[in-house]
mmCIF file of C-alpha atoms in Angstrom:
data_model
loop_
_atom_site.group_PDB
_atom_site.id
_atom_site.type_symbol
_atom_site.label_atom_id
_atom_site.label_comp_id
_atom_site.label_asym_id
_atom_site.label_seq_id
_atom_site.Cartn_x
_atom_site.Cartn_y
_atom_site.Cartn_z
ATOM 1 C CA UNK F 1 25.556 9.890 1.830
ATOM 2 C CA UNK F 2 23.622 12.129 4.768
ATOM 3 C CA UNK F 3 20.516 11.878 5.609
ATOM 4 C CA UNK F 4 18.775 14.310 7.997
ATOM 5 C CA UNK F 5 15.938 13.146 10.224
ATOM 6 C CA UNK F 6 13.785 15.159 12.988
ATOM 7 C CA UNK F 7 12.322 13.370 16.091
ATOM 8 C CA UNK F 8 8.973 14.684 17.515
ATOM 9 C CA UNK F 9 8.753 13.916 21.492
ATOM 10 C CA UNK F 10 5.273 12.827 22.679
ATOM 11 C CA UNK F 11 3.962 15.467 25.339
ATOM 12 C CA UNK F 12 0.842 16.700 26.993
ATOM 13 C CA UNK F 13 -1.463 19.803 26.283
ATOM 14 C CA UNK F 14 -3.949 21.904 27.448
ATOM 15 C CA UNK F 15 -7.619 20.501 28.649
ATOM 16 C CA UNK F 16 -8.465 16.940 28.705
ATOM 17 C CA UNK F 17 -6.235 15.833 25.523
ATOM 18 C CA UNK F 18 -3.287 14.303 25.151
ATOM 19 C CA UNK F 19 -1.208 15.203 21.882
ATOM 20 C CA UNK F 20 1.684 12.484 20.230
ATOM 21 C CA UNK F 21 3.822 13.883 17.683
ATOM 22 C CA UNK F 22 5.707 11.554 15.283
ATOM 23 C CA UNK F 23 6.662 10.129 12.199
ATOM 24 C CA UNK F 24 8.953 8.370 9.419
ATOM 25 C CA UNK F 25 11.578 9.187 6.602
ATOM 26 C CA UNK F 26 12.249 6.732 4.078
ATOM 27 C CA UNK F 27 15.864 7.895 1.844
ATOM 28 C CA UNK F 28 17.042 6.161 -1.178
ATOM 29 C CA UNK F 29 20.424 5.799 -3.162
ATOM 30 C CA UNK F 30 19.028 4.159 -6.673
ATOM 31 C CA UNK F 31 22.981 2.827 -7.606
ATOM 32 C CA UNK F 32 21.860 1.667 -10.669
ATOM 33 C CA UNK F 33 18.436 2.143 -12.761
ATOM 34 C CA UNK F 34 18.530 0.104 -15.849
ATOM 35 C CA UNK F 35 15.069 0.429 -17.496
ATOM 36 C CA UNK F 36 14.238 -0.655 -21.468
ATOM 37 C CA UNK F 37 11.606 2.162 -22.465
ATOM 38 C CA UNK F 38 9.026 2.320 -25.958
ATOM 39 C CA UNK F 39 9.900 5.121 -28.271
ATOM 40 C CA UNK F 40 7.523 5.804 -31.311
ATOM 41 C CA UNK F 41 9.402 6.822 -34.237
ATOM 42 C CA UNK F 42 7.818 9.841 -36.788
ATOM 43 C CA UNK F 43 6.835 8.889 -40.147
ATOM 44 C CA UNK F 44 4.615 7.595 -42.225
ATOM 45 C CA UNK F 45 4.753 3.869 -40.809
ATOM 46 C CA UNK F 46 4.893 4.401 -36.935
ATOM 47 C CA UNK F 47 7.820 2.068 -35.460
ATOM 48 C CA UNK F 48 8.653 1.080 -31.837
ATOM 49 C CA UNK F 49 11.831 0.969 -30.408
ATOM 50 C CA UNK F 50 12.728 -0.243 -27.213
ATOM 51 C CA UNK F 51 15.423 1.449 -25.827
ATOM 52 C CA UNK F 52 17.376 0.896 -21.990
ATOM 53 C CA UNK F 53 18.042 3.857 -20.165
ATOM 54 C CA UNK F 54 20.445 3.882 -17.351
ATOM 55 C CA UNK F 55 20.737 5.914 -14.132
ATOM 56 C CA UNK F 56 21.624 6.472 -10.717
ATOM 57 C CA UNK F 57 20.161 8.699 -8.137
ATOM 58 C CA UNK F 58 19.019 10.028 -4.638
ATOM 59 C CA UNK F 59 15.091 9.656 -3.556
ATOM 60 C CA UNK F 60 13.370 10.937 -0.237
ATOM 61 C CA UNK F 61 10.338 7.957 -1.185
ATOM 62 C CA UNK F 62 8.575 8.866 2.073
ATOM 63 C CA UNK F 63 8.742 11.463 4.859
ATOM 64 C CA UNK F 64 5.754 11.184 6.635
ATOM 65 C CA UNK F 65 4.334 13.239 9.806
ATOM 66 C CA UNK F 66 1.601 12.012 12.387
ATOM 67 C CA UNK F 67 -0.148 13.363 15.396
ATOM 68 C CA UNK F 68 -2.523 11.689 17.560
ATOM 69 C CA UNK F 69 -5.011 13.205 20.305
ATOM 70 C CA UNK F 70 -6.531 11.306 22.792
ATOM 71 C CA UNK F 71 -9.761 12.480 23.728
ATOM 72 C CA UNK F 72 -10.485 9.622 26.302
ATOM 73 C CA UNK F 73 -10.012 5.867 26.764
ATOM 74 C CA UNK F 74 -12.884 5.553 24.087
ATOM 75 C CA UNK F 75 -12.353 8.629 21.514
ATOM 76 C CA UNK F 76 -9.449 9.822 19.815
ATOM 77 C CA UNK F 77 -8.363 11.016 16.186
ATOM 78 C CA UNK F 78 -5.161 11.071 14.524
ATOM 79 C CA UNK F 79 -3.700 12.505 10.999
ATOM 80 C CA UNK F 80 -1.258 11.232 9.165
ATOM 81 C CA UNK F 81 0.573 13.644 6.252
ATOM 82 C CA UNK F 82 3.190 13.245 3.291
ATOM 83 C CA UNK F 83 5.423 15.501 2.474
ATOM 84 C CA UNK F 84 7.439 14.583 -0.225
ATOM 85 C CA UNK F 85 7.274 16.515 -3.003
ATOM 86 C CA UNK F 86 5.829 14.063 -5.679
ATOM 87 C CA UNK F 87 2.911 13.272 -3.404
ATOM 88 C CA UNK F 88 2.225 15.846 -0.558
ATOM 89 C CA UNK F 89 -0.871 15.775 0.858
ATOM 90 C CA UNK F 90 -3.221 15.016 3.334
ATOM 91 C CA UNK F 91 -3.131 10.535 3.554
ATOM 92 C CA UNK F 92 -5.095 9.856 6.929
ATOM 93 C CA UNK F 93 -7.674 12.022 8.960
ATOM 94 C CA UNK F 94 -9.871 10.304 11.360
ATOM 95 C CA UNK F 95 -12.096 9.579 14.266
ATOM 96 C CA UNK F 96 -11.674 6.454 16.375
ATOM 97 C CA UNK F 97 -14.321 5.505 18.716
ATOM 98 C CA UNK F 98 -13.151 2.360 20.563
ATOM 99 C CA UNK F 99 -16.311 0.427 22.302
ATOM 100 C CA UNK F 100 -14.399 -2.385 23.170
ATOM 101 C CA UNK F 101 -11.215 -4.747 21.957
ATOM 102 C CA UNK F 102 -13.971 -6.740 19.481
ATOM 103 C CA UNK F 103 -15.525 -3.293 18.088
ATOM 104 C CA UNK F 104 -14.255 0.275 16.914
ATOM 105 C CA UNK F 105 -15.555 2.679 14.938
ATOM 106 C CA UNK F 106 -13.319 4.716 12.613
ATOM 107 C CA UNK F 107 -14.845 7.773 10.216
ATOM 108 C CA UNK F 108 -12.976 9.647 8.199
ATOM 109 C CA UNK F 109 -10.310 9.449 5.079
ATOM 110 C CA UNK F 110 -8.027 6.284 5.914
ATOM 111 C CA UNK F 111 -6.341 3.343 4.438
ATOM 112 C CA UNK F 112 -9.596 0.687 3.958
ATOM 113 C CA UNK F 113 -9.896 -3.597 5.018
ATOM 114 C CA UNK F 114 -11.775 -4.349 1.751
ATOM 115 C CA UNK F 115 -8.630 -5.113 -0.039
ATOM 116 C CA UNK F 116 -5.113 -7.167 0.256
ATOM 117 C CA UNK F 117 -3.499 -7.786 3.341
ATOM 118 C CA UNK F 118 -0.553 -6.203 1.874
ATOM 119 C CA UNK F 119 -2.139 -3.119 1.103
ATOM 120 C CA UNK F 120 -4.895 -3.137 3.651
ATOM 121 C CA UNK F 121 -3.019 -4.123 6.988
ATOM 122 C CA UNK F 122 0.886 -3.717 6.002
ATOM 123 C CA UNK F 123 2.233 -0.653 6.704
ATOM 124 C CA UNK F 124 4.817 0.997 4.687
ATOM 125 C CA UNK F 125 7.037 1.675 7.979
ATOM 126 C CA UNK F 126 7.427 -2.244 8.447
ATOM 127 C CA UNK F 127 7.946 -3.604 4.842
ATOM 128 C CA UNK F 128 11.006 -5.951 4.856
ATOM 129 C CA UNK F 129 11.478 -4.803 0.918
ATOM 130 C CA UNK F 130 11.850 -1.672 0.046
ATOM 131 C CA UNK F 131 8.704 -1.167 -2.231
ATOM 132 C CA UNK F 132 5.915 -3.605 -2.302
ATOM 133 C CA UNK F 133 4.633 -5.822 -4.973
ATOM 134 C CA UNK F 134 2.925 -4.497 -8.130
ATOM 135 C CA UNK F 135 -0.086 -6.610 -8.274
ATOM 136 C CA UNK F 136 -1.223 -5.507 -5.208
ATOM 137 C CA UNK F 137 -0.824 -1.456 -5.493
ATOM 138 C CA UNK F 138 -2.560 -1.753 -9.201
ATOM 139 C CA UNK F 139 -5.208 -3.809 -8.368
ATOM 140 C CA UNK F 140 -5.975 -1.133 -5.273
ATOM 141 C CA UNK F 141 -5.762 2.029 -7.607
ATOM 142 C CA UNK F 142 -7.929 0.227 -9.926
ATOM 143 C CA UNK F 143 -10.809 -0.285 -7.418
ATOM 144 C CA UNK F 144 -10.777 3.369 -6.842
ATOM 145 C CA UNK F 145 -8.492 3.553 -3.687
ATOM 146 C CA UNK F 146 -5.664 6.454 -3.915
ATOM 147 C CA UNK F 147 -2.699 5.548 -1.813
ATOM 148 C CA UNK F 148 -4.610 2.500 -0.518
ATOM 149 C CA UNK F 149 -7.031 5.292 1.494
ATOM 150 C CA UNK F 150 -11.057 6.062 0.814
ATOM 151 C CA UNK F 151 -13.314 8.810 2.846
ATOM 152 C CA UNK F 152 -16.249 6.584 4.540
ATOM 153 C CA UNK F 153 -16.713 4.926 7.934
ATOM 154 C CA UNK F 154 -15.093 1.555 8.828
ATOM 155 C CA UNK F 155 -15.915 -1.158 11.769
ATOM 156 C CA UNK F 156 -13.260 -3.430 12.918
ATOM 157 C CA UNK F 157 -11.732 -5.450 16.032
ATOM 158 C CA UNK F 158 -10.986 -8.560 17.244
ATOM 159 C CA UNK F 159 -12.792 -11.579 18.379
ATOM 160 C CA UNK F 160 -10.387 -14.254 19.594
ATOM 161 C CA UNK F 161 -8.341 -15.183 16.952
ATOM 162 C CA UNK F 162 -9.957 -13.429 14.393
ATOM 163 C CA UNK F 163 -9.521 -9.963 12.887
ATOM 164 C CA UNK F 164 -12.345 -8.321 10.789
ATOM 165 C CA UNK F 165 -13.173 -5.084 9.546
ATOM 166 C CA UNK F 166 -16.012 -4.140 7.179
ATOM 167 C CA UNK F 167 -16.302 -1.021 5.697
ATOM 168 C CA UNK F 168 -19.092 1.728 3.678
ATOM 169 C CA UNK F 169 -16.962 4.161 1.439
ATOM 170 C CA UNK F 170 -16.876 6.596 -1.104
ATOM 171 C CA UNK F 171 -15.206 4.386 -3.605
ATOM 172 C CA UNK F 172 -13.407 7.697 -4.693
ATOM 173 C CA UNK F 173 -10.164 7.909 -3.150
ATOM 174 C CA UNK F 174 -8.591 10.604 -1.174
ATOM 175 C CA UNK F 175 -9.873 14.043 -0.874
ATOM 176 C CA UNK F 176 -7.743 16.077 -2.313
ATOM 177 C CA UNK F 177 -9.519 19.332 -1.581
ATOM 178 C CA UNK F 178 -12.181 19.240 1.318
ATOM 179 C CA UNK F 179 -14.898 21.049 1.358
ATOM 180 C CA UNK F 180 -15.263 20.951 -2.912
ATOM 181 C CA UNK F 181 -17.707 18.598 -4.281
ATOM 182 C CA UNK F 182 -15.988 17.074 -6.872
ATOM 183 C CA UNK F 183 -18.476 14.434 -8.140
ATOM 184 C CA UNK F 184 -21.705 13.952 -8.106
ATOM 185 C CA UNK F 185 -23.870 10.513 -8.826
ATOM 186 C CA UNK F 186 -26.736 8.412 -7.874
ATOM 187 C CA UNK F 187 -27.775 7.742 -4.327
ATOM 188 C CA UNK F 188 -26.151 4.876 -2.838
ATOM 189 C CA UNK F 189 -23.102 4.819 -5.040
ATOM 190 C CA UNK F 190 -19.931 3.878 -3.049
ATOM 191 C CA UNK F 191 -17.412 0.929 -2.154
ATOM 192 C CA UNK F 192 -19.043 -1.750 0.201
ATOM 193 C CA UNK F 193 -16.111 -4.353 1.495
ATOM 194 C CA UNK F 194 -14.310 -6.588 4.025
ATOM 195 C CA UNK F 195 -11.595 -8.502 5.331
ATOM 196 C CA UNK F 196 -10.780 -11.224 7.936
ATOM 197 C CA UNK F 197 -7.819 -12.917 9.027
ATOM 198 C CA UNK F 198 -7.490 -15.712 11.206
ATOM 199 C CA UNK F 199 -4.933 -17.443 13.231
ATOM 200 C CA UNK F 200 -5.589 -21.510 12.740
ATOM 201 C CA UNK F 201 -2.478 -21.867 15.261
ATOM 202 C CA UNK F 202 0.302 -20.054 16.573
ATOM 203 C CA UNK F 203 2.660 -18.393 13.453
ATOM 204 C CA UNK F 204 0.016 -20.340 10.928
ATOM 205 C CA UNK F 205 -2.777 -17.495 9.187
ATOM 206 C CA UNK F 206 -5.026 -17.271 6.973
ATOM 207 C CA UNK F 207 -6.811 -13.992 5.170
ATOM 208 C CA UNK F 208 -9.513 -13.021 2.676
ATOM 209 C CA UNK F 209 -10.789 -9.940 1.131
ATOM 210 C CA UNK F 210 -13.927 -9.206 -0.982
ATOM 211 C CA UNK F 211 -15.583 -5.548 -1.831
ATOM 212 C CA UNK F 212 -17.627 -3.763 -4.790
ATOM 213 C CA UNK F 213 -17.548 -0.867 -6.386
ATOM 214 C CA UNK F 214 -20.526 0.866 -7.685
ATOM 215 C CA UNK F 215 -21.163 4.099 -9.154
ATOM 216 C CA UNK F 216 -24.023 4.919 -11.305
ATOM 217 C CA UNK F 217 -24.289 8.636 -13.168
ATOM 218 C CA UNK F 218 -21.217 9.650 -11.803
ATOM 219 C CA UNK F 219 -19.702 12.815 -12.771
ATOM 220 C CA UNK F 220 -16.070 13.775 -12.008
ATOM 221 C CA UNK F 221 -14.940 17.678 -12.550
ATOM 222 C CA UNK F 222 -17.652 17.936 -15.476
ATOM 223 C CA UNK F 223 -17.205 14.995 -16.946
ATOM 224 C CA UNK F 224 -19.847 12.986 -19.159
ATOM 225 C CA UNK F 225 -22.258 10.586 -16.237
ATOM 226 C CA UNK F 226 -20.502 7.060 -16.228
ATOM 227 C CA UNK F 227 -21.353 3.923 -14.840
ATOM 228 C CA UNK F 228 -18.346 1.820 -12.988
ATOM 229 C CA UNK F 229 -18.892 -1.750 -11.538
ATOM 230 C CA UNK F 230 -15.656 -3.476 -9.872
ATOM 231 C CA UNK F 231 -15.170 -6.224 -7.756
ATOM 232 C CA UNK F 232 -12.021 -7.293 -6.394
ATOM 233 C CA UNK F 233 -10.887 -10.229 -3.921
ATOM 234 C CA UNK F 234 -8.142 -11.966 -2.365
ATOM 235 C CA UNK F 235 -6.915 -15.082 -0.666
ATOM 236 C CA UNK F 236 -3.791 -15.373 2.338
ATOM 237 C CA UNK F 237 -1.610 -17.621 3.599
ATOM 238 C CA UNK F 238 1.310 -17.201 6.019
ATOM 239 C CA UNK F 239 3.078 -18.818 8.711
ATOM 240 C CA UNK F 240 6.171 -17.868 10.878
ATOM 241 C CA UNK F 241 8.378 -19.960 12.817
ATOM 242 C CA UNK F 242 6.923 -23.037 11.551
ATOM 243 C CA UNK F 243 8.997 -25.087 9.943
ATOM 244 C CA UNK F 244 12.144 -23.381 11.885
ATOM 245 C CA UNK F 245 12.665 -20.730 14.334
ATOM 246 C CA UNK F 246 13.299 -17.185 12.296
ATOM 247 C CA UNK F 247 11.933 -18.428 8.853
ATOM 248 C CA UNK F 248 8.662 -17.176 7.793
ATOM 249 C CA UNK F 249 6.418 -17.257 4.562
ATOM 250 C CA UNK F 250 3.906 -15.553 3.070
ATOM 251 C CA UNK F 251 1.944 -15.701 -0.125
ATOM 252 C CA UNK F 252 -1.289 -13.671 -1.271
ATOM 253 C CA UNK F 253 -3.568 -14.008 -4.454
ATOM 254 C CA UNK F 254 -5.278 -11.245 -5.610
ATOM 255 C CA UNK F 255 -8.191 -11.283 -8.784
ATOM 256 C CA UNK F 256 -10.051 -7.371 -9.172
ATOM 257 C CA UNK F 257 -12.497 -7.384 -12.562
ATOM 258 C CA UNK F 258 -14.817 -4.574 -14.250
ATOM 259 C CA UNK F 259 -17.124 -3.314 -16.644
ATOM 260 C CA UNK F 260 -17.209 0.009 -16.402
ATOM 261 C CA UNK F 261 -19.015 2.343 -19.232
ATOM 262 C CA UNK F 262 -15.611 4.071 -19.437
ATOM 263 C CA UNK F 263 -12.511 2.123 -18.324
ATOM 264 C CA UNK F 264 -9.063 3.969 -18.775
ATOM 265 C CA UNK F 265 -6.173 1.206 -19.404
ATOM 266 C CA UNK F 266 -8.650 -1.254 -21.386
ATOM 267 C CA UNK F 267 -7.861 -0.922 -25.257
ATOM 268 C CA UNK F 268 -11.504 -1.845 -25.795
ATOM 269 C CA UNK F 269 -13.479 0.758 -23.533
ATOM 270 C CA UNK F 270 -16.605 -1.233 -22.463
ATOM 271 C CA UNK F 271 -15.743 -4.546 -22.720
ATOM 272 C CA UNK F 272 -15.205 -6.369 -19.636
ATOM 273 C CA UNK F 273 -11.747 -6.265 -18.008
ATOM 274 C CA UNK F 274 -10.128 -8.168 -15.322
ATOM 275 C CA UNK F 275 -6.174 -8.311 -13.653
ATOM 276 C CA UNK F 276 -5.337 -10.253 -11.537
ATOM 277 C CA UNK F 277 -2.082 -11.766 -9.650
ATOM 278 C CA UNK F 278 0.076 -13.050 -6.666
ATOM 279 C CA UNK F 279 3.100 -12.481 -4.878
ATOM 280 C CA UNK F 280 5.375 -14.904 -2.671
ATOM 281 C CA UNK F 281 7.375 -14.139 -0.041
ATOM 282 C CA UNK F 282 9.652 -15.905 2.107
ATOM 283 C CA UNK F 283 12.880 -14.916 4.079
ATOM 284 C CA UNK F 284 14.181 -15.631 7.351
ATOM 285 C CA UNK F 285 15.329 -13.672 10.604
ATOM 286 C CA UNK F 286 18.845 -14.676 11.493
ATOM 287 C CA UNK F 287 19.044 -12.522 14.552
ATOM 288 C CA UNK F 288 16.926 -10.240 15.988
ATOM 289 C CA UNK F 289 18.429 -7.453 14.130
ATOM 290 C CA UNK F 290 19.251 -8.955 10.572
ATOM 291 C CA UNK F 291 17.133 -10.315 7.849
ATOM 292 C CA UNK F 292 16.901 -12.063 4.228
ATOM 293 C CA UNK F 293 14.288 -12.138 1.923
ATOM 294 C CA UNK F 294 13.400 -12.948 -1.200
ATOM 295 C CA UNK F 295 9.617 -12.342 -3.370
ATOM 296 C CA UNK F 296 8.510 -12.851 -6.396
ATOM 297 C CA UNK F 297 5.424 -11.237 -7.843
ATOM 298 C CA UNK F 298 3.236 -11.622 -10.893
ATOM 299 C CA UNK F 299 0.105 -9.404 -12.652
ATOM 300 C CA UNK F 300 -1.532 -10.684 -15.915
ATOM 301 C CA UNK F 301 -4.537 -8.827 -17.496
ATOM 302 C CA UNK F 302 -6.924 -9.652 -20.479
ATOM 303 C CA UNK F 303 -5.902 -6.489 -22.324
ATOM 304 C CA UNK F 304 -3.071 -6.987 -24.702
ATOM 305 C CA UNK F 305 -1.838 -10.176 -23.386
ATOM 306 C CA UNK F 306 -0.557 -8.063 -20.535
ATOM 307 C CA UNK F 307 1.888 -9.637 -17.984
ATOM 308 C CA UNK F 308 4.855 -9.130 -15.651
ATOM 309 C CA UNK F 309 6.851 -11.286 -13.307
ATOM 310 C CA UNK F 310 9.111 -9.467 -10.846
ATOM 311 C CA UNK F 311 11.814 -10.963 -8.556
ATOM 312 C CA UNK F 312 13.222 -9.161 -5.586
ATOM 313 C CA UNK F 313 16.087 -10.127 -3.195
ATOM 314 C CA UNK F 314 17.184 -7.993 -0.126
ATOM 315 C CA UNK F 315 19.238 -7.676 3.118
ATOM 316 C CA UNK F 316 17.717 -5.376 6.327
ATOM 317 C CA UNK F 317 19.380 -4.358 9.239
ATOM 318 C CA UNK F 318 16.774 -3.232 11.794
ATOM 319 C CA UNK F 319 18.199 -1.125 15.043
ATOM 320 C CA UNK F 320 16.467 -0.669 18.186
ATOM 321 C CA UNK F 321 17.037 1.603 21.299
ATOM 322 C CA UNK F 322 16.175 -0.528 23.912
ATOM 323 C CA UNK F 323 13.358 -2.519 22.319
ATOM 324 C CA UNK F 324 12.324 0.000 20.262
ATOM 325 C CA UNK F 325 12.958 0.406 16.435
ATOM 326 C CA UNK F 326 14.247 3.285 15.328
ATOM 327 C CA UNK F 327 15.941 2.742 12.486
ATOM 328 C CA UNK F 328 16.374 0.014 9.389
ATOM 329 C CA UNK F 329 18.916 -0.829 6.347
ATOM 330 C CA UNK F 330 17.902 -1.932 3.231
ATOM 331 C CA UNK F 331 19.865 -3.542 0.226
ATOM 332 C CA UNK F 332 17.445 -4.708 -2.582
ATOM 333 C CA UNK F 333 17.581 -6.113 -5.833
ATOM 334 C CA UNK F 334 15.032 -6.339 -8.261
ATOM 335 C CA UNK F 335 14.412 -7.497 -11.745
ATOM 336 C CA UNK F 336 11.332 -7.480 -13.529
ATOM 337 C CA UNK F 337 10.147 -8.222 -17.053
ATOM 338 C CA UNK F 338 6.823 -7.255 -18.775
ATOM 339 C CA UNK F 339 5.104 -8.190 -21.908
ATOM 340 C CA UNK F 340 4.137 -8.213 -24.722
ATOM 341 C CA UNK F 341 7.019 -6.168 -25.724
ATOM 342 C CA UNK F 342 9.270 -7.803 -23.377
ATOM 343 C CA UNK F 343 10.214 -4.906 -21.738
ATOM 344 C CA UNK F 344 13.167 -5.553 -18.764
ATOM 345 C CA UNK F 345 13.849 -3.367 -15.457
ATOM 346 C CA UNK F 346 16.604 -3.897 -13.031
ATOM 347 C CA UNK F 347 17.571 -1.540 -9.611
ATOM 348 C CA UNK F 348 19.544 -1.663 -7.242
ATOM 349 C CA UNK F 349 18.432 0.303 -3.655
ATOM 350 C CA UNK F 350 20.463 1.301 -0.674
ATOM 351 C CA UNK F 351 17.485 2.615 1.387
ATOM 352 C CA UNK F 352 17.459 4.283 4.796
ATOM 353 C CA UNK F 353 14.692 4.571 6.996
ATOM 354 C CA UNK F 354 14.127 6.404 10.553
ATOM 355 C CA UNK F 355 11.494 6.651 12.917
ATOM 356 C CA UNK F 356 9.627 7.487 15.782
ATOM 357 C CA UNK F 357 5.460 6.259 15.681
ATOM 358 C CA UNK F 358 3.783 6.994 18.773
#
């Protein structure tokens, strides 16, 4: 298996800026895909069949660029950018304006606080497993995030112990071509959320989220005026090093619910729909450069007597240069099972990443 990875070198330019150049590649080696998939047979009584489909396979699940220019100690803006080829595109462009360490100002298109911790605050370059846990990516799409980001203007910092952040968004996702007005809707329309953690004592936290989204008359690429009303929120707990040095624990409830005029995955289009879920993690460090962990993860929804319950296990070896991170291992194992066909998944991921984040 090779793998190929660039390294960008922080350097100066011209005037008053300073420019950092980075980023992060994320390969896979899927050794084994086993996946039961619904097949809908011709006739004149329509029949299901389930049927498990095996493979095996390479991935490049992200390779991500970033540069960063620092205006002065109070301004600077950064960009972040995919390139893989399912998903290439513009992810992060913003302005920072940092007042102080209790207040900064960020405007622009950028991953939001008014959701989970896990999709909110947990960056992909740092997750232990190698993808993370359905109920929170759904419930985040659902609220009208794409790829966890929003446009919009967000205020966060710290004061003591506690982090906050509060933000005033679009409720619309990502841009995907700036400049184009692509929808069009009543006047004061948009996602309104926020999210605190706080630090009871050292390795113990605790986290909640709550935000709204409301759009009235909206109209997306020509599409007939809609109404959509969501609300989503969450609940945190984690500790590290409590009970014994190198184990830690985390676990993270999440509830999102709508009535939207037109809702896509409801059966009944309309009717009020809610999802909702947790996930529990827990592992433990056994040196500074090896890790176990172990998750388990479950998303229920009133439509269809939708569930699924998903159990991951995995192994990462981190390596550092110096006390930098540059590089980490993963071996994961997952198995998952939804309903109310019973459907089963299973994978099994060798998964390289490398890295260099100013």
């Amino acid at each position: 298996m090779t793998f190929f990875f660039i390294q960008f070198y922080p350097h100066q330019t011209y005037s008053q800026t300073d420019l950092e150049f980075g980023g992060y590649l994320q390969a896979w080696y899927i050794a084994n895909h086993d996946e039961d998939v619904l097949y809908t047979s011709t006739g004149n009584l329509p029949v299901l069949n389930v049927q498990t489909e095996h493979s095996s396979s390479f991935k490049i699940r992200r390779a991500r660029l970033t540069a960063k220019g620092t205006i002065s100690e109070t301004f600077s803006i950064r960009s972040w950018v995919e390139l893989t080829a399912e998903n290439r595109s513009l992810l992060d462009l913003y302005l920072d304006a940092k007042l102080s360490e209790k207040l900064t100002l960020r405007s622009g298109q950028m991953v939001m606080p008014g959701q989970s911790y896990d999709t909110s605050r947990h960056f992909s370059s740092k997750l232990l497993l190698v993808e993370r846990p359905s109920v929170t990516t759904k419930i985040s799409s659902m609220m009208g995030y794409n790829a966890f980001r929003d446009v919009g203007v967000v205020a966060f910092g710290t004061l003591g112990k506690l982090w906050y952040g509060i933000q005033i968004s679009n409720g619309l996702g990502r841009i995907h071509q700036p400049g184009f007005t692509f929808f069009d809707r009543n006047f004061g329309s948009g996602l309104i959320g926020g999210r605190v953690d706080y630090e009871i004592i050292e390795g113990v936290e605790l986290g909640a989220h709550l935000s709204t989204n409301q759009q009235r008359n909206l109209i997306q690429h020509g599409s007939e005026p809609i109404d959509i009303n969501r609300t989503s929120w969450s609940l945190r707990a984690s500790f590290e090093n409590l009970l014994l040095t190198g184990f830690f624990a985390n676990a993270e409830y999440i509830s999102f619910n709508s009535n939207d005029d037109n809702w896509e995955i409801s059966s009944t289009p309309g009717e009020p729909f809610s999802l909702s879920g947790f996930y529990a993690l827990t592992g433990y460090n056994i040196t500074q450069n090896w890790n176990i962990s172990a998750r388990f993860d479950q998303l229920k929804g009133n439509s269809d007597n939708f569930s699924s319950n998903q159990y991951t296990f995995g192994v990462t070896r981190l390596i550092h240069l110096d006390s930098t991170e540059i590089a980490r291992l993963h071996l994961d194992y997952s198995f998952s099972e939804s309903g109310p066909m019973n459907l089963n998944e299973s994978m099994v991921v060798l998964a390289l990443q490398l890295k260099f984040i100013p």
